[in-house]
CSV table of C-alpha atoms in Angstrom, one decimal:
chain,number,residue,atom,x,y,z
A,1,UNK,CA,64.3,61.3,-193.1
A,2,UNK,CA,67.4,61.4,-194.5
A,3,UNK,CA,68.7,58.5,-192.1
A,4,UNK,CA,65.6,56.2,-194.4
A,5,UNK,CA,67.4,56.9,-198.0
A,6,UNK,CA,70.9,55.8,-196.7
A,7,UNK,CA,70.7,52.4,-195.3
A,8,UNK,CA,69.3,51.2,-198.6
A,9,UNK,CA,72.3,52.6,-200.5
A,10,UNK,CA,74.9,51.4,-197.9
A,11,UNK,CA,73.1,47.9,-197.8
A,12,UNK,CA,73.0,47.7,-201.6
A,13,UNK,CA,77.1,48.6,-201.7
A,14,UNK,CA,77.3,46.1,-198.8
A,15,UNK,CA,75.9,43.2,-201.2
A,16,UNK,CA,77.7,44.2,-204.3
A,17,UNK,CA,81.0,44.1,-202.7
A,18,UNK,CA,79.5,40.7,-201.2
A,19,UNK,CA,78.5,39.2,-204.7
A,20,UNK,CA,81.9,40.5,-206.4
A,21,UNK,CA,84.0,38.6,-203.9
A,22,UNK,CA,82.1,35.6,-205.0
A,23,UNK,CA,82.2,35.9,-208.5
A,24,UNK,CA,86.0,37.6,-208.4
A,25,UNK,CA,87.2,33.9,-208.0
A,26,UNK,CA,84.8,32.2,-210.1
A,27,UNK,CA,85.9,34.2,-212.8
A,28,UNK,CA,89.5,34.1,-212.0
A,29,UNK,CA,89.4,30.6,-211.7
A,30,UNK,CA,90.3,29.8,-216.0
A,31,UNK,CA,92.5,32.2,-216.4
A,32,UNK,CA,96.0,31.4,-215.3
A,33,UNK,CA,98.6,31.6,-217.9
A,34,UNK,CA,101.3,29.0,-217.7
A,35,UNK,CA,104.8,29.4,-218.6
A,36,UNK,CA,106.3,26.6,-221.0
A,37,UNK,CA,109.6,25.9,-221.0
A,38,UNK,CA,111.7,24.5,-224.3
A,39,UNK,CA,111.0,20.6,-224.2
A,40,UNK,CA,108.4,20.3,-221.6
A,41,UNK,CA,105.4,18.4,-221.9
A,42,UNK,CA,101.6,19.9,-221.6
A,43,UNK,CA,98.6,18.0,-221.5
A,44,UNK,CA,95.8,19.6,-223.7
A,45,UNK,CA,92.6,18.5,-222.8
A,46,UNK,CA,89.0,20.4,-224.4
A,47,UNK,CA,89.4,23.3,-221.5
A,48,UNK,CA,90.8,26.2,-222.9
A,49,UNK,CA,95.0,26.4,-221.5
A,50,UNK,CA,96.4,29.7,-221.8
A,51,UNK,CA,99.8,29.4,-222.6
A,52,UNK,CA,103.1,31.5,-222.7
A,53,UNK,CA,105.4,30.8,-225.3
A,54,UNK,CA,108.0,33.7,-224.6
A,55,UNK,CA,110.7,31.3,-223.0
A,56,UNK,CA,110.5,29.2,-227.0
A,57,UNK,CA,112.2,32.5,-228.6
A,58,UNK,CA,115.1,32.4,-229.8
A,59,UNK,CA,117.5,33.9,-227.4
A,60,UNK,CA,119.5,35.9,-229.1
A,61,UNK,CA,117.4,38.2,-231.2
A,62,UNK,CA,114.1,37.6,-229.0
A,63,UNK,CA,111.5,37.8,-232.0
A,64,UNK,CA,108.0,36.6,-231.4
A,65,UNK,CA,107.3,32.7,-232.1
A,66,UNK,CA,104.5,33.2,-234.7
A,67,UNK,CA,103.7,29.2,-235.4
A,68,UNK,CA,103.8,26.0,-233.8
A,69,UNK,CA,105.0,23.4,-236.2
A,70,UNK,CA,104.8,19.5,-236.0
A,71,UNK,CA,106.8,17.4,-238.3
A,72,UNK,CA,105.9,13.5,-239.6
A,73,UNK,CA,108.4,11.6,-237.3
A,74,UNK,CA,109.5,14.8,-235.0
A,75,UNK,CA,112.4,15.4,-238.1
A,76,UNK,CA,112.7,18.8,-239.7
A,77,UNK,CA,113.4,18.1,-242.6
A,78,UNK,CA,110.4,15.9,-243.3
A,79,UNK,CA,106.9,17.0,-244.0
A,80,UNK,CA,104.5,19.2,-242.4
A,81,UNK,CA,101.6,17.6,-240.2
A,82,UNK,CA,100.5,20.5,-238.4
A,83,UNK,CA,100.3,24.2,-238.5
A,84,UNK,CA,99.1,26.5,-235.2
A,85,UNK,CA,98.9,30.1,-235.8
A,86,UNK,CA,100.3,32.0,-232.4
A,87,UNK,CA,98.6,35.2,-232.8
A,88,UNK,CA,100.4,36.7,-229.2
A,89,UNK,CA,102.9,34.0,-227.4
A,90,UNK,CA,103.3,35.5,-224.4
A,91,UNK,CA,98.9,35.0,-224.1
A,92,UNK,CA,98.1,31.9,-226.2
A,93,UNK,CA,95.0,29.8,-225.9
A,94,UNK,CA,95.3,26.5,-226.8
A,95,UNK,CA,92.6,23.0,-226.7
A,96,UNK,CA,92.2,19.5,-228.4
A,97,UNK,CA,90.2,21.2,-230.7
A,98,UNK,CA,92.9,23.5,-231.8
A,99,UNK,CA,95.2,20.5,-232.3
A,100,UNK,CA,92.8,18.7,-234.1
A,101,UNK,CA,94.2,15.5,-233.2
A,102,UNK,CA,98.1,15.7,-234.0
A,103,UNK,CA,99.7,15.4,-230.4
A,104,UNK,CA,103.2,14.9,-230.3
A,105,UNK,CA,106.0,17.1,-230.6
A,106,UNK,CA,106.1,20.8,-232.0
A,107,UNK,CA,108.3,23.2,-232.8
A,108,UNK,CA,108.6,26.9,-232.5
A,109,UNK,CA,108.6,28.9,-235.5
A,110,UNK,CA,109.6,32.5,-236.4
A,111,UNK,CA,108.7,34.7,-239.2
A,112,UNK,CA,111.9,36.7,-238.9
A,113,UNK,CA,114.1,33.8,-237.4
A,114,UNK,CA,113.0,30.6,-239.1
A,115,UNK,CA,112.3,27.4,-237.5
A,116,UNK,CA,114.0,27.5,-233.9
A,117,UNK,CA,114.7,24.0,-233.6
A,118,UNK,CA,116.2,23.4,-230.5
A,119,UNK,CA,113.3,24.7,-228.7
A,120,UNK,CA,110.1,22.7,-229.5
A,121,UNK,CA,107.1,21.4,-226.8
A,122,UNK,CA,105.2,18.4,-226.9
A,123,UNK,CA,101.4,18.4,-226.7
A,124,UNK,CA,99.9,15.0,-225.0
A,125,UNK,CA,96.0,14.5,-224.6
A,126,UNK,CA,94.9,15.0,-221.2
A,127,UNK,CA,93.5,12.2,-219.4
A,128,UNK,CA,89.8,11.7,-219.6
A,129,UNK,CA,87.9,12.4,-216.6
A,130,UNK,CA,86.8,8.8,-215.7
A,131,UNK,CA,83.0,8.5,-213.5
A,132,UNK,CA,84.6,7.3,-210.1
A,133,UNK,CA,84.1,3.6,-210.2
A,134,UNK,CA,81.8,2.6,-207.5
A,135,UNK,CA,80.6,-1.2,-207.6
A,136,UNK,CA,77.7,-2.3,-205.8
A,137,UNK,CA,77.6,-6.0,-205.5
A,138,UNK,CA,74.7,-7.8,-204.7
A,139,UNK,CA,74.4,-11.9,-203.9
A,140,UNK,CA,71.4,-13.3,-204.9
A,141,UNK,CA,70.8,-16.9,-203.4
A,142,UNK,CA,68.2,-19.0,-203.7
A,143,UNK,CA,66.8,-22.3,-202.2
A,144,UNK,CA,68.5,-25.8,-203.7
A,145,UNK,CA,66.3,-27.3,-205.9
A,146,UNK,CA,66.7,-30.5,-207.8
A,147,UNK,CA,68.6,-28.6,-210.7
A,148,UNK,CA,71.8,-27.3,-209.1
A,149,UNK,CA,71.3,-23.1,-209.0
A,150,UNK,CA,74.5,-20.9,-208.5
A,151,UNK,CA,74.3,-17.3,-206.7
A,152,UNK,CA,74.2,-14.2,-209.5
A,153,UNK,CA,76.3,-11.4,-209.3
A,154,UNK,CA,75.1,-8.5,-210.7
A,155,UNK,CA,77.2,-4.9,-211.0
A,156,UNK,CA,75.7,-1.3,-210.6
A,157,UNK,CA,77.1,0.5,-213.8
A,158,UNK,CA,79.3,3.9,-212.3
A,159,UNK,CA,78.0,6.5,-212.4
A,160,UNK,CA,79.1,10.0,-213.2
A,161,UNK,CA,80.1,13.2,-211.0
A,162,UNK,CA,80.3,16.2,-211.7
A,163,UNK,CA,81.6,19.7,-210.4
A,164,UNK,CA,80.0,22.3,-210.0
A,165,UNK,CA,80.2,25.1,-212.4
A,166,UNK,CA,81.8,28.5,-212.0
A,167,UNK,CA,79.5,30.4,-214.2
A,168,UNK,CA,76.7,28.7,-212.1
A,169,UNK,CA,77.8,31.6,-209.3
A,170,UNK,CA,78.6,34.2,-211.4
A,171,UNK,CA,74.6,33.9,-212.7
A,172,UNK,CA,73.4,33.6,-209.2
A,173,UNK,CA,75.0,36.8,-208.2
A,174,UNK,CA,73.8,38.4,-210.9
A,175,UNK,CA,70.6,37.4,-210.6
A,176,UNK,CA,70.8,38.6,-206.2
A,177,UNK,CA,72.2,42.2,-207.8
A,178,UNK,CA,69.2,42.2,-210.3
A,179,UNK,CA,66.7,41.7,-207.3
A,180,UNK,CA,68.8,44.1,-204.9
A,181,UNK,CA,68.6,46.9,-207.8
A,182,UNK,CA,64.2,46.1,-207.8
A,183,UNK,CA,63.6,46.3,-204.1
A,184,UNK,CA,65.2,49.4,-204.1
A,185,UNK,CA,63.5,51.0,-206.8
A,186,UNK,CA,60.3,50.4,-205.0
């Protein structure tokens, strides 16, 4: 009798542990914060980058960078195009959306220190994911006939691929849990 009410529970533990090793990585897959370093270059695309901005302090009294800034014509002393609020720099998220256009070169800014002008990054868009070009060509020919005829070529328009999604799995497993949890109620 008792041997009956256990296998249930271990089997359920069993298939939890199965379905949070396979949504552990789908959910980890976003989240990897990337270091920038004074004068790189990061392409900002419309996924989400989570950025750190600690190594654009200012070195000697290590104050939080609290804005991005970019200048008309990457000078200083010209006028403001572009101001990002950086809630938490050593955790910042970052898209096309939140640039709102204005690539090019920004620098970091301090409330307490002022602009910090030797260390600035420069925001490029990210390539476009381009459908994989794939032409079919087909050669049509026909029989001579008293006008002259030349073969047509005609082209297949690409078509195109996707990935699959992480959140796709994390559902699924939810959804195995959900059914797990209802046989064994029963």
């Amino acid at each position: 009798m008792m041997y009956e009410g256990t296998v249930p529970r271990h089997l359920l533990i069993i298939l939890t542990l199965l379905v949070l090793a396979l949504v552990a990585p789908a959910a980890a897959q976003g989240a990897v914060t990337r270091a920038v370093q004074p004068g790189e270059t990061i392409e900002v695309g419309t996924e989400p980058l989570i950025l750190d901005l600690v190594n654009l302090r200012n070195q000697d009294t290590f104050n939080p960078v609290t804005e991005l800034r970019h200048y008309q014509s990457d000078d200083t002393t010209k006028k403001i195009v572009r101001v990002v609020g950086v809630p938490n720099d050593g955790y910042f998220t970052i898209n096309a959306h939140t640039l709102g256009g204005k690539y090019g070169r920004y620098f970091a800014f301090s409330s307490k220190d002022g602009l910090i002008q030797q260390h600035s990054i420069t925001f490029a868009p990210a390539p476009t994911v381009t459908a994989t070009e794939s032409e079919t060509t087909a050669t049509v020919t026909t029989t001579k006939t008293p006008a002259e005829t030349t073969p047509e070529t005609t082209t297949a328009a690409p078509t195109a691929t996707r990935a699959s999604l992480p959140g796709l799995i994390a559902i699924v497993a939810i959804g195995i849990c959900g059914l797990f949890v209802a046989v064994l109620r029963r």
